[in-house]
Coordinates of C-alpha atoms in Angstrom, one line a residue:
Chain A
X1 CA 26.3 -8.7 -25.1
X2 CA 23.1 -9.0 -23.2
X3 CA 22.9 -10.1 -19.5
X4 CA 22.2 -13.8 -20.3
X5 CA 25.2 -14.3 -22.6
X6 CA 27.2 -12.3 -20.1
X7 CA 26.4 -14.8 -17.3
X8 CA 27.2 -17.6 -19.7
X9 CA 30.6 -15.9 -20.3
X10 CA 31.5 -15.6 -16.6
X11 CA 30.0 -19.0 -15.6
X12 CA 32.5 -21.8 -15.4
X13 CA 32.1 -24.7 -17.8
X14 CA 32.8 -27.1 -15.0
X15 CA 33.4 -27.1 -11.3
X16 CA 36.4 -28.4 -9.5
X17 CA 35.5 -28.5 -5.8
X18 CA 34.3 -32.0 -4.9
X19 CA 32.1 -30.6 -2.0
X20 CA 30.0 -28.6 -4.5
X21 CA 26.5 -30.0 -5.1
X22 CA 25.0 -27.1 -7.0
X23 CA 26.7 -24.1 -8.5
X24 CA 25.3 -21.1 -10.5
X25 CA 21.8 -21.6 -12.0
X26 CA 19.3 -21.7 -9.1
X27 CA 18.3 -19.5 -6.2
X28 CA 21.5 -20.4 -4.4
X29 CA 24.5 -22.7 -4.3
X30 CA 24.8 -25.8 -2.3
X31 CA 27.9 -27.5 -0.7
X32 CA 28.5 -30.5 1.6
X33 CA 31.5 -29.6 3.9
X34 CA 31.8 -33.1 5.3
X35 CA 33.0 -32.4 8.8
X36 CA 35.1 -29.4 8.0
X37 CA 34.7 -25.9 9.4
X38 CA 33.4 -23.4 6.9
X39 CA 35.0 -20.0 6.8
X40 CA 33.3 -16.9 5.3
X41 CA 34.9 -13.6 4.4
X42 CA 33.4 -10.6 2.6
X43 CA 34.8 -7.4 1.2
X44 CA 33.5 -4.6 -0.9
X45 CA 35.4 -2.4 -3.4
X46 CA 34.3 1.0 -4.9
X47 CA 35.9 2.6 -7.9
X48 CA 37.4 5.9 -6.9
X49 CA 37.9 4.8 -3.3
X50 CA 39.7 1.5 -3.5
X51 CA 41.1 1.8 -7.1
X52 CA 41.4 4.3 -9.9
X53 CA 41.2 3.7 -13.6
X54 CA 44.7 5.0 -14.3
X55 CA 46.4 2.7 -11.8
X56 CA 44.3 -0.5 -12.1
X57 CA 43.1 -2.1 -15.3
X58 CA 39.8 -4.1 -15.2
X59 CA 41.8 -7.3 -15.1
X60 CA 43.8 -6.0 -12.1
X61 CA 40.6 -4.8 -10.3
X62 CA 39.3 -8.4 -10.5
X63 CA 42.5 -10.0 -9.6
X64 CA 43.2 -7.8 -6.6
X65 CA 39.6 -7.9 -5.3
X66 CA 39.6 -11.6 -5.1
X67 CA 43.2 -11.6 -3.7
X68 CA 42.1 -9.4 -0.8
X69 CA 39.4 -12.0 0.1
X70 CA 41.7 -15.0 -0.4
X71 CA 44.2 -13.2 1.9
X72 CA 41.5 -13.1 4.6
X73 CA 40.9 -16.8 4.2
X74 CA 44.7 -17.4 4.5
X75 CA 44.8 -15.4 7.7
X76 CA 42.0 -17.6 9.0
X77 CA 44.0 -20.7 8.2
X78 CA 41.4 -21.8 5.6
X79 CA 41.8 -23.5 2.2
X80 CA 40.0 -21.3 -0.4
X81 CA 37.1 -23.1 -2.1
X82 CA 34.4 -20.8 -3.5
X83 CA 33.5 -17.2 -4.2
X84 CA 30.3 -15.3 -5.0
X85 CA 30.4 -11.9 -6.7
X86 CA 27.9 -9.1 -6.7
X87 CA 28.7 -6.2 -9.0
X88 CA 27.0 -2.9 -9.5
X89 CA 27.8 -1.7 -13.1
X90 CA 27.6 1.8 -14.4
X91 CA 26.0 2.3 -17.8
X92 CA 29.2 3.6 -19.3
X93 CA 31.1 0.3 -18.5
X94 CA 30.6 -2.1 -21.4
X95 CA 30.0 -5.7 -20.4
X96 CA 33.2 -6.7 -22.2
X97 CA 35.2 -4.6 -19.6
X98 CA 33.2 -6.2 -16.8
X99 CA 34.0 -9.7 -18.2
X100 CA 37.6 -8.7 -18.0
X101 CA 37.2 -8.0 -14.3
X102 CA 35.9 -11.6 -13.9
X103 CA 38.8 -12.9 -16.0
X104 CA 41.1 -11.2 -13.4
X105 CA 39.4 -13.1 -10.6
X106 CA 39.4 -16.3 -12.6
X107 CA 43.2 -16.1 -13.1
X108 CA 43.7 -16.2 -9.3
X109 CA 40.8 -18.6 -8.6
X110 CA 42.3 -21.1 -11.0
X111 CA 45.5 -21.1 -8.9
X112 CA 43.5 -22.3 -5.9
X113 CA 40.9 -24.4 -7.7
X114 CA 38.2 -22.0 -6.5
X115 CA 34.8 -22.1 -8.0
X116 CA 32.5 -19.1 -8.8
X117 CA 29.2 -20.3 -7.4
X118 CA 26.9 -17.3 -7.5
X119 CA 26.2 -13.6 -7.2
X120 CA 24.3 -10.8 -8.7
X121 CA 24.7 -8.2 -11.4
X122 CA 22.8 -4.9 -11.0
X123 CA 23.0 -1.3 -12.4
X124 CA 24.4 1.6 -10.5
X125 CA 26.2 4.9 -11.1
X126 CA 29.6 3.7 -9.9
X127 CA 31.4 0.4 -10.1
X128 CA 31.0 -1.5 -6.8
X129 CA 32.2 -5.1 -6.3
X130 CA 31.3 -7.2 -3.4
X131 CA 33.0 -10.6 -3.0
X132 CA 32.1 -13.4 -0.5
X133 CA 34.8 -16.0 -0.4
X134 CA 34.4 -19.4 1.3
X135 CA 37.0 -21.7 2.6
X136 CA 37.4 -24.9 4.6
X137 CA 39.5 -25.2 7.8
X138 CA 40.2 -28.4 9.7
X139 CA 38.0 -28.6 12.8
X140 CA 39.6 -26.4 15.5
X141 CA 42.3 -25.2 13.3
X142 CA 41.0 -21.8 12.2
X143 CA 43.5 -19.1 13.2
X144 CA 42.4 -16.2 15.3
X145 CA 43.8 -12.8 16.3
X146 CA 43.1 -13.6 19.9
X147 CA 45.7 -16.4 20.1
X148 CA 48.8 -14.4 20.8
X149 CA 50.6 -15.1 24.2
X150 CA 53.3 -13.5 26.2
X151 CA 56.7 -14.8 25.1
X152 CA 55.6 -15.4 21.4
X153 CA 57.7 -14.3 18.5
X154 CA 56.1 -11.9 16.1
X155 CA 56.8 -12.7 12.4
X156 CA 55.8 -11.3 9.0
X157 CA 56.0 -12.8 5.5
X158 CA 57.5 -11.1 2.5
X159 CA 58.4 -7.4 2.4
X160 CA 56.3 -4.4 3.4
X161 CA 55.6 -1.1 1.8
X162 CA 55.8 -2.5 -1.8
X163 CA 52.2 -2.0 -2.7
X164 CA 52.3 1.7 -1.7
X165 CA 55.6 2.1 -3.6
X166 CA 53.9 0.6 -6.7
X167 CA 51.0 3.1 -6.3
X168 CA 53.5 5.9 -5.9
X169 CA 55.3 4.9 -9.2
X170 CA 51.9 4.7 -11.0
X171 CA 51.1 8.2 -9.8
X172 CA 54.6 9.6 -10.4
X173 CA 56.0 8.2 -13.6
X174 CA 59.8 8.3 -13.8
X175 CA 62.9 6.0 -13.6
X176 CA 62.7 3.5 -10.8
X177 CA 64.7 0.4 -9.9
X178 CA 62.5 -2.8 -10.1
X179 CA 59.5 -0.8 -11.4
X180 CA 57.7 -3.9 -12.7
X181 CA 58.2 -5.6 -9.3
X182 CA 56.5 -2.8 -7.4
X183 CA 53.7 -2.5 -9.9
X184 CA 53.0 -6.2 -9.7
X185 CA 52.9 -6.0 -5.9
X186 CA 50.3 -3.3 -6.2
X187 CA 48.2 -4.7 -9.0
X188 CA 48.5 -8.5 -8.5
X189 CA 49.3 -9.2 -4.9
X190 CA 50.0 -12.8 -3.8
X191 CA 48.0 -14.1 -0.8
X192 CA 50.1 -16.4 1.4
X193 CA 47.7 -19.4 1.3
X194 CA 50.2 -22.2 1.0
X195 CA 52.3 -20.9 3.9
X196 CA 49.3 -20.5 6.2
X197 CA 48.1 -24.0 5.4
X198 CA 51.6 -25.4 6.1
X199 CA 51.3 -24.1 9.6
X200 CA 48.2 -26.3 10.2
X201 CA 50.4 -28.7 12.3
X202 CA 51.2 -26.0 14.8
X203 CA 49.0 -26.2 17.9
X204 CA 48.7 -22.4 18.4
X205 CA 49.3 -19.4 16.2
X206 CA 47.7 -16.0 15.9
X207 CA 47.4 -14.7 12.4
X208 CA 46.2 -11.6 10.5
X209 CA 46.7 -10.4 7.0
X210 CA 48.1 -7.0 6.1
X211 CA 45.4 -5.2 4.3
X212 CA 45.5 -1.9 6.3
X213 CA 49.2 -1.6 7.3
X214 CA 51.1 -3.7 9.8
X215 CA 50.6 -1.1 12.6
X216 CA 46.8 -1.6 12.4
X217 CA 47.0 -5.4 12.0
X218 CA 49.3 -5.8 15.0
X219 CA 47.0 -3.7 17.0
X220 CA 44.1 -6.0 16.2
X221 CA 46.2 -9.0 17.4
X222 CA 47.3 -7.2 20.6
X223 CA 43.8 -6.0 21.3
X224 CA 42.1 -9.3 20.7
X225 CA 44.8 -11.2 22.7
X226 CA 45.1 -8.6 25.5
X227 CA 48.8 -8.4 25.3
X228 CA 51.4 -5.8 24.2
X229 CA 53.4 -6.4 21.0
X230 CA 56.8 -4.9 20.5
X231 CA 57.9 -4.3 16.9
X232 CA 61.5 -3.6 16.1
X233 CA 61.6 -1.0 13.3
X234 CA 65.0 -2.2 11.8
X235 CA 63.7 -5.8 11.6
X236 CA 60.7 -4.9 9.3
X237 CA 61.6 -6.5 6.0
X238 CA 61.7 -4.4 2.8
X239 CA 62.7 -5.1 -0.7
X240 CA 66.4 -4.5 -1.5
X241 CA 65.7 -1.5 -3.8
X242 CA 63.2 0.0 -1.3
X243 CA 65.9 2.5 -0.2
X244 CA 65.4 4.5 -3.5
X245 CA 62.3 6.1 -2.1
X246 CA 62.1 9.1 0.2
X247 CA 62.9 8.1 3.8
X248 CA 59.7 9.4 5.2
X249 CA 57.7 7.5 2.6
X250 CA 59.6 4.3 3.4
X251 CA 58.7 4.6 7.0
X252 CA 55.1 5.5 6.3
X253 CA 54.5 2.8 3.7
X254 CA 56.0 -0.1 5.5
X255 CA 54.2 0.6 8.8
X256 CA 50.9 2.1 7.6
X257 CA 50.7 1.6 3.9
X258 CA 48.7 -1.7 3.7
X259 CA 47.5 -3.8 0.7
X260 CA 50.7 -5.9 0.8
X261 CA 48.6 -8.9 1.7
X262 CA 51.4 -10.4 3.6
X263 CA 50.7 -12.3 6.9
X264 CA 51.7 -11.2 10.3
X265 CA 51.4 -13.5 13.3
X266 CA 52.8 -14.7 16.6
X267 CA 54.0 -18.1 17.5
X268 CA 55.6 -19.7 20.6
X269 CA 59.4 -19.5 20.5
X270 CA 59.8 -23.3 20.2
X271 CA 57.8 -23.3 16.9
X272 CA 59.7 -20.5 15.2
X273 CA 61.8 -23.0 13.3
X274 CA 58.6 -24.6 11.9
X275 CA 57.5 -21.2 10.6
X276 CA 60.9 -20.8 8.9
X277 CA 60.6 -24.2 7.4
X278 CA 57.1 -23.5 6.0
X279 CA 58.4 -20.3 4.4
X280 CA 61.4 -22.1 2.9
X281 CA 59.2 -24.9 1.6
X282 CA 57.0 -22.4 -0.2
X283 CA 59.8 -20.1 -1.3
X284 CA 58.7 -17.0 0.6
X285 CA 60.6 -14.8 3.0
X286 CA 59.6 -14.8 6.7
X287 CA 61.1 -12.4 9.3
X288 CA 61.1 -12.2 13.0
X289 CA 60.1 -8.6 13.8
X290 CA 59.3 -8.5 17.4
X291 CA 57.9 -10.2 20.5
X292 CA 54.9 -10.4 22.8
X293 CA 54.9 -9.0 26.3
X294 CA 52.5 -8.5 29.2
X295 CA 49.9 -5.8 28.4
X296 CA 51.7 -2.4 28.9
X297 CA 49.4 0.3 30.2
X298 CA 51.0 2.8 27.8
X299 CA 50.1 1.1 24.6
X300 CA 49.2 -2.3 23.1
X301 CA 51.8 -1.9 20.4
X302 CA 55.3 -0.4 20.9
X303 CA 57.7 0.4 18.1
X304 CA 61.4 0.1 19.1
X305 CA 63.2 2.6 16.9
X306 CA 66.8 2.2 15.5
X307 CA 68.1 4.3 18.4
X308 CA 66.6 1.8 20.9
X309 CA 63.8 4.1 22.1
X310 CA 60.3 2.7 22.2
X311 CA 57.4 4.8 21.0
X312 CA 53.7 4.0 21.1
X313 CA 52.6 2.8 17.7
X314 CA 49.1 3.8 16.8
X315 CA 47.1 2.4 13.9
X316 CA 47.9 5.4 11.7
X317 CA 51.0 7.0 13.3
X318 CA 53.1 7.0 16.5
X319 CA 53.4 9.0 19.7
X320 CA 56.4 9.5 21.9
X321 CA 55.7 7.8 25.2
X322 CA 54.9 9.9 28.3
X323 CA 56.0 8.6 31.6
Chain B
X1 CA 29.4 8.1 15.7
X2 CA 32.7 6.8 14.3
X3 CA 33.1 3.5 12.5
X4 CA 34.2 1.5 15.5
X5 CA 31.2 2.4 17.7
X6 CA 29.1 1.9 14.6
X7 CA 30.3 -1.7 14.3
X8 CA 29.6 -2.2 18.0
X9 CA 26.1 -0.9 17.4
X10 CA 25.3 -3.4 14.6
X11 CA 27.2 -6.3 16.2
X12 CA 25.0 -8.7 18.0
X13 CA 25.6 -9.0 21.8
X14 CA 25.3 -12.7 21.5
X15 CA 24.9 -15.3 18.8
X16 CA 22.1 -17.9 18.6
X17 CA 23.2 -20.4 16.0
X18 CA 24.8 -23.4 17.7
X19 CA 27.0 -24.2 14.6
X20 CA 28.7 -20.8 14.8
X21 CA 32.3 -21.0 16.1
X22 CA 33.5 -17.5 15.4
X23 CA 31.3 -14.4 14.5
X24 CA 32.3 -10.8 13.8
X25 CA 35.8 -9.7 15.0
X26 CA 38.4 -11.6 12.9
X27 CA 39.3 -11.9 9.2
X28 CA 36.3 -14.1 8.7
X29 CA 33.5 -16.1 10.4
X30 CA 33.7 -19.8 11.1
X31 CA 30.9 -22.4 11.3
X32 CA 30.7 -26.2 11.7
X33 CA 27.7 -27.5 9.6
X34 CA 27.8 -31.0 11.1
X35 CA 26.8 -33.1 8.1
X36 CA 24.2 -30.6 6.7
X37 CA 24.4 -29.1 3.3
X38 CA 25.3 -25.4 3.3
X39 CA 23.3 -23.1 1.0
X40 CA 24.7 -19.7 -0.2
X41 CA 22.6 -16.9 -1.7
X42 CA 23.8 -13.3 -2.6
X43 CA 21.9 -10.2 -3.7
X44 CA 22.8 -6.6 -4.3
X45 CA 20.6 -3.5 -4.0
X46 CA 21.3 0.0 -5.2
X47 CA 19.4 3.1 -4.2
X48 CA 17.5 4.6 -7.1
X49 CA 17.4 1.3 -8.9
X50 CA 15.9 -1.1 -6.3
X51 CA 14.4 1.4 -3.9
X52 CA 13.7 5.1 -3.7
X53 CA 13.8 7.3 -0.6
X54 CA 10.1 8.3 -0.9
X55 CA 8.8 4.7 -1.0
X56 CA 11.2 2.9 1.4
X57 CA 12.4 4.1 4.8
X58 CA 15.9 3.0 5.9
X59 CA 14.2 0.4 8.1
X60 CA 12.2 -0.9 5.1
X61 CA 15.4 -1.0 3.0
X62 CA 17.1 -3.3 5.5
X63 CA 14.1 -5.4 6.1
X64 CA 13.3 -6.0 2.4
X65 CA 16.9 -6.6 1.4
X66 CA 17.3 -9.4 3.9
X67 CA 13.8 -10.7 3.0
X68 CA 14.8 -11.1 -0.6
X69 CA 17.8 -13.2 0.4
X70 CA 15.8 -15.3 2.9
X71 CA 13.2 -15.9 0.2
X72 CA 16.0 -17.3 -2.0
X73 CA 17.0 -19.6 0.9
X74 CA 13.3 -20.7 1.3
X75 CA 13.2 -21.5 -2.5
X76 CA 16.2 -23.7 -1.9
X77 CA 14.5 -25.5 0.9
X78 CA 17.1 -24.2 3.4
X79 CA 16.8 -23.1 7.0
X80 CA 18.2 -19.5 7.3
X81 CA 21.1 -19.3 9.6
X82 CA 23.6 -16.5 8.9
X83 CA 24.0 -13.3 6.9
X84 CA 26.9 -11.0 6.0
X85 CA 26.4 -7.4 4.9
X86 CA 28.7 -5.2 2.8
X87 CA 27.4 -1.7 2.5
X88 CA 28.7 1.3 0.5
X89 CA 27.7 4.5 2.3
X90 CA 27.4 8.0 0.7
X91 CA 28.8 10.9 2.7
X92 CA 25.4 12.5 3.1
X93 CA 23.9 9.4 4.8
X94 CA 24.5 9.8 8.6
X95 CA 25.6 6.5 10.3
X96 CA 22.4 6.7 12.4
X97 CA 20.3 6.2 9.3
X98 CA 22.6 3.3 8.3
X99 CA 22.1 1.8 11.7
X100 CA 18.4 1.9 11.1
X101 CA 18.9 -0.2 7.9
X102 CA 20.6 -2.8 10.1
X103 CA 17.7 -2.6 12.5
X104 CA 15.4 -3.4 9.7
X105 CA 17.5 -6.5 8.9
X106 CA 17.7 -7.5 12.5
X107 CA 13.9 -7.4 12.9
X108 CA 13.6 -10.1 10.3
X109 CA 16.8 -12.0 11.3
X110 CA 15.4 -12.3 14.8
X111 CA 12.3 -14.1 13.5
X112 CA 14.6 -16.8 12.0
X113 CA 17.3 -16.7 14.7
X114 CA 19.8 -15.6 12.0
X115 CA 23.1 -14.3 13.1
X116 CA 25.0 -11.4 11.5
X117 CA 28.5 -12.8 11.2
X118 CA 30.5 -10.4 9.1
X119 CA 30.7 -7.9 6.3
X120 CA 32.3 -4.6 5.3
X121 CA 31.5 -0.9 5.4
X122 CA 33.0 1.3 2.7
X123 CA 32.4 4.8 1.3
X124 CA 30.8 5.5 -2.1
X125 CA 28.7 8.0 -3.9
X126 CA 25.5 5.9 -3.7
X127 CA 24.0 3.5 -1.2
X128 CA 24.7 -0.1 -2.2
X129 CA 23.9 -3.1 0.0
X130 CA 25.2 -6.5 -0.7
X131 CA 23.9 -9.4 1.4
X132 CA 25.2 -13.0 1.5
X133 CA 22.8 -15.3 3.4
X134 CA 23.7 -18.8 4.4
X135 CA 21.3 -21.6 5.3
X136 CA 21.3 -25.3 6.1
X137 CA 19.5 -28.0 4.1
X138 CA 19.2 -31.6 4.9
X139 CA 21.5 -33.7 2.8
X140 CA 19.9 -34.2 -0.6
X141 CA 16.9 -32.1 0.3
X142 CA 17.9 -28.8 -1.4
X143 CA 15.1 -27.8 -3.8
X144 CA 16.0 -27.1 -7.4
X145 CA 14.3 -25.5 -10.4
X146 CA 15.3 -28.5 -12.5
X147 CA 13.0 -31.0 -10.6
X148 CA 9.7 -30.4 -12.4
X149 CA 8.2 -33.4 -14.3
X150 CA 5.4 -34.0 -16.8
X151 CA 2.1 -34.4 -14.9
X152 CA 3.1 -32.2 -12.0
X153 CA 0.7 -29.7 -10.5
X154 CA 2.0 -26.1 -10.5
X155 CA 1.2 -24.2 -7.3
X156 CA 1.9 -20.7 -5.9
X157 CA 1.7 -19.4 -2.3
X158 CA -0.2 -16.2 -1.2
X159 CA -1.4 -13.6 -3.7
X160 CA 0.4 -12.0 -6.6
X161 CA 0.7 -8.4 -7.7
X162 CA 0.5 -7.0 -4.2
X163 CA 4.0 -5.5 -4.1
X164 CA 3.6 -3.6 -7.3
X165 CA 0.1 -2.4 -6.1
X166 CA 1.8 -1.1 -3.0
X167 CA 4.4 0.7 -5.0
X168 CA 1.7 2.2 -7.2
X169 CA -0.1 3.5 -4.1
X170 CA 3.1 5.0 -2.8
X171 CA 3.7 6.8 -6.1
X172 CA 0.1 7.8 -6.6
X173 CA -1.4 8.8 -3.2
X174 CA -5.1 8.6 -3.0
X175 CA -8.0 6.6 -1.4
X176 CA -7.4 2.9 -1.7
X177 CA -9.0 -0.2 -0.1
X178 CA -6.6 -2.1 2.2
X179 CA -3.9 0.6 1.6
X180 CA -1.8 -0.5 4.6
X181 CA -1.9 -4.2 3.5
X182 CA -0.4 -3.3 0.1
X183 CA 2.2 -1.0 1.5
X184 CA 3.3 -3.8 3.9
X185 CA 3.5 -6.2 1.1
X186 CA 5.8 -3.8 -0.7
X187 CA 7.9 -2.7 2.2
X188 CA 8.0 -5.7 4.5
X189 CA 7.5 -8.9 2.5
X190 CA 7.2 -12.2 4.2
X191 CA 9.5 -15.0 2.9
X192 CA 7.8 -18.4 3.0
X193 CA 10.4 -20.2 5.0
X194 CA 8.2 -22.3 7.3
X195 CA 6.1 -23.5 4.4
X196 CA 9.2 -24.5 2.3
X197 CA 10.7 -26.4 5.3
X198 CA 7.4 -28.2 5.9
X199 CA 7.7 -29.7 2.4
X200 CA 11.0 -31.4 3.4
X201 CA 9.2 -34.7 3.7
X202 CA 8.2 -34.7 0.0
X203 CA 10.6 -36.7 -2.1
X204 CA 10.5 -34.4 -5.2
X205 CA 9.6 -30.8 -5.6
X206 CA 10.7 -27.9 -7.9
X207 CA 10.7 -24.5 -6.2
X208 CA 11.5 -20.9 -7.1
X209 CA 10.8 -17.6 -5.3
X210 CA 8.9 -14.8 -7.0
X211 CA 11.4 -11.9 -7.1
X212 CA 11.0 -11.1 -10.8
X213 CA 7.4 -11.9 -11.6
X214 CA 5.8 -15.3 -11.9
X215 CA 6.2 -15.4 -15.7
X216 CA 10.0 -15.1 -15.4
X217 CA 10.2 -17.6 -12.4
X218 CA 8.1 -20.2 -14.2
X219 CA 10.3 -19.9 -17.2
X220 CA 13.3 -20.7 -15.1
X221 CA 11.6 -23.9 -13.8
X222 CA 10.5 -24.9 -17.3
X223 CA 13.9 -24.2 -18.9
X224 CA 15.8 -26.0 -16.1
X225 CA 13.5 -29.0 -16.2
X226 CA 13.1 -29.1 -20.0
X227 CA 9.3 -29.2 -19.8
X228 CA 6.5 -26.8 -20.7
X229 CA 4.4 -25.3 -18.0
X230 CA 0.8 -24.2 -18.6
X231 CA -0.5 -21.4 -16.3
X232 CA -4.3 -20.8 -16.1
X233 CA -4.8 -17.0 -15.9
X234 CA -8.0 -17.1 -13.9
X235 CA -6.4 -19.4 -11.3
X236 CA -3.6 -16.9 -10.4
X237 CA -4.5 -15.8 -6.8
X238 CA -5.0 -12.1 -6.1
X239 CA -6.0 -10.2 -3.0
X240 CA -9.8 -9.7 -2.6
X241 CA -9.5 -5.9 -3.1
X242 CA -7.1 -6.2 -6.1
X243 CA -10.0 -5.5 -8.4
X244 CA -9.9 -1.8 -7.5
X245 CA -6.9 -1.3 -9.8
X246 CA -6.9 -0.7 -13.5
X247 CA -7.4 -4.0 -15.4
X248 CA -4.2 -3.7 -17.4
X249 CA -2.2 -3.0 -14.3
X250 CA -3.8 -6.0 -12.5
X251 CA -2.7 -8.3 -15.4
X252 CA 0.8 -6.8 -15.6
X253 CA 1.5 -6.8 -11.9
X254 CA 0.4 -10.3 -11.1
X255 CA 2.3 -11.9 -14.0
X256 CA 5.3 -9.7 -14.4
X257 CA 5.4 -7.5 -11.3
X258 CA 7.7 -9.4 -9.0
X259 CA 8.9 -8.7 -5.4
X260 CA 6.0 -10.5 -3.9
X261 CA 8.5 -13.1 -2.6
X262 CA 5.9 -15.9 -2.7
X263 CA 7.0 -19.4 -3.8
X264 CA 6.1 -21.1 -7.1
X265 CA 6.7 -24.7 -7.5
X266 CA 5.6 -28.0 -9.0
X267 CA 4.8 -31.2 -7.3
X268 CA 3.5 -34.7 -8.3
X269 CA -0.3 -34.9 -8.2
X270 CA -0.3 -37.4 -5.4
X271 CA 1.5 -34.9 -3.1
X272 CA -0.7 -31.9 -3.8
X273 CA -2.6 -32.6 -0.5
X274 CA 0.6 -32.5 1.4
X275 CA 1.3 -29.1 -0.1
X276 CA -2.2 -27.9 1.0
X277 CA -1.7 -29.3 4.5
X278 CA 1.7 -27.4 4.8
X279 CA 0.0 -24.2 3.8
X280 CA -2.9 -24.7 6.3
X281 CA -0.5 -25.5 9.1
X282 CA 1.4 -22.3 8.5
X283 CA -1.7 -20.2 7.8
X284 CA -0.8 -19.2 4.3
X285 CA -2.8 -19.5 1.1
X286 CA -1.7 -22.0 -1.6
X287 CA -3.3 -22.2 -5.1
X288 CA -3.1 -24.7 -7.9
X289 CA -2.5 -22.5 -11.0
X290 CA -1.5 -24.9 -13.7
X291 CA 0.2 -28.1 -14.8
X292 CA 3.4 -29.5 -16.4
X293 CA 3.3 -31.0 -19.9
X294 CA 5.9 -32.4 -22.4
X295 CA 8.1 -29.6 -23.8
X296 CA 6.0 -27.7 -26.4
X297 CA 8.1 -26.5 -29.4
X298 CA 6.1 -23.2 -29.4
X299 CA 7.0 -22.1 -25.8
X300 CA 8.3 -23.4 -22.5
X301 CA 5.5 -21.5 -20.8
X302 CA 1.9 -21.2 -22.0
X303 CA -0.7 -18.9 -20.5
X304 CA -4.3 -20.2 -20.8
X305 CA -6.5 -17.1 -20.9
X306 CA -10.0 -16.8 -19.5
X307 CA -11.5 -17.5 -23.0
X308 CA -9.6 -20.8 -23.1
X309 CA -7.0 -19.7 -25.7
X310 CA -3.4 -20.4 -24.9
X311 CA -0.7 -17.8 -25.6
X312 CA 3.0 -18.0 -25.3
X313 CA 4.0 -16.3 -22.0
X314 CA 7.4 -14.6 -22.2
X315 CA 9.4 -13.4 -19.2
X316 CA 8.2 -9.9 -19.7
X317 CA 5.0 -10.2 -21.8
X318 CA 3.1 -12.5 -24.0
X319 CA 2.8 -13.4 -27.7
X320 CA -0.1 -15.0 -29.5
X321 CA 0.9 -18.4 -30.8
X322 CA 1.6 -18.8 -34.5
X323 CA 0.9 -22.2 -36.0

């Protein structure tokens, strides 16, 4: 397969987004947003750093790379619309395998009617994928990390730690409960787009997606909003068979594991029922896991342990508080 | 320098684009295009493939990578506005050197009031840079390859072959006329944005930028427009000291060399004077190099040699015509 037939293979035969004026086939793509805000996200993935051949098939690599970008759009309150892909391809990767990466992306793109509108294919010594995803948000309805306020409820969708549990299973084959569930959560995560868009009617909401572990994401909200966030450890939702893993791992994965691509956010108390309704409507779980207080000089994020004690939760661990 | 202070270093202290609502610092960036078309371009560059350490300093790598993307925007008739950068950084590259790459980008971005609004930094084993650039075009004024028509004049800006001549000088040190001119053309090319925007008043225009050599670019116009384009070899503009290089190299570089980032296009005869005026206004050279005819079954691009004979010009060479 030469490069030209390869581009024909990954190019869509038709486009679905009505705002698209020109897709693949010129120096650039052209859209007409028609009054909406345009939201841009961009992530890069490197083989050996972000994924390994024995845990992720080419299809999974494509699926998950686009999922990570769509999850960022969801966290911005944006409707996914387009994506562009630049890929650096090592000689030893046959184009057929690369085409499978694009099929993985397409599977998820189809779900959201997203169009692939451009990109670049180059040669390199390692596989590198860079995706730019573009979405639309209603004017003044993009969701920021900086919008948390004292008194807000902190919520999170789904269950945490699943992706790292899946990776653990892949690296340590054995007999596990719900094995295929955990693998799916690691290889084909579900961005929470519909839920985020359902919350459009709320006047204020802070939102972040969980790519790096909830500790890190909650810090970003607290730092940007200049508040302190208290997380209650026993409220952090986990899958019902999560208890089968080592206790230390459970604790580490759910707080610092990342790649679950769930959403964490804060909302005024009086709108908590709307958040619950949105979750019910889209058949996902949502849990209240904490609350927002005035900025505490000791830490922007506190973890309340099962014994009631509060510790300072860092992005990658925790410290006992000194007084 | 850790990653956080590094992001502070490359982050702009203020943004200039009035349509920007949210820049770096959340899951994504947000803009409000206000009725204009939005144009997206994306290119990827790999060390050892697109540039080498002995011919391109980190500053040049940044400058030229962004220039290539801006050149694509110019070829779309778009005003550059934003860029996002994802970069995969090998361990042995100190962050200071990476910061210099971003300074190279900034130098050119400043010229066009472009804002850096997002991206990603990851680790890898080789330097890979992926840029997404975003521009605005007036509604229905984006310029396509498919808009050439029979009877059009074919024009090109500047002089061709200079970038490859610069690379040749870098790889073969010696005494050359206008050495610094050719190096500049290779390391810090000038996208023809102002010229392209000046042509906004023309009702029809096909346009492409010369990243891969004029033979390849003219093929793209001819293929997309379903016409045949005749290029007159002796009309292809070269720098006045270009004659110092080997005759075969001159021929090869100007037709197939690429990376000059000039613009090639076609325009109805009656608008040729407008094209000349636009070039004069922005102090660049523009040359008439050929014309558009009905699709010729022998080839979509014909090269008329100095002796009057026409040959079939391929993307990467030429064939004598068989009858």
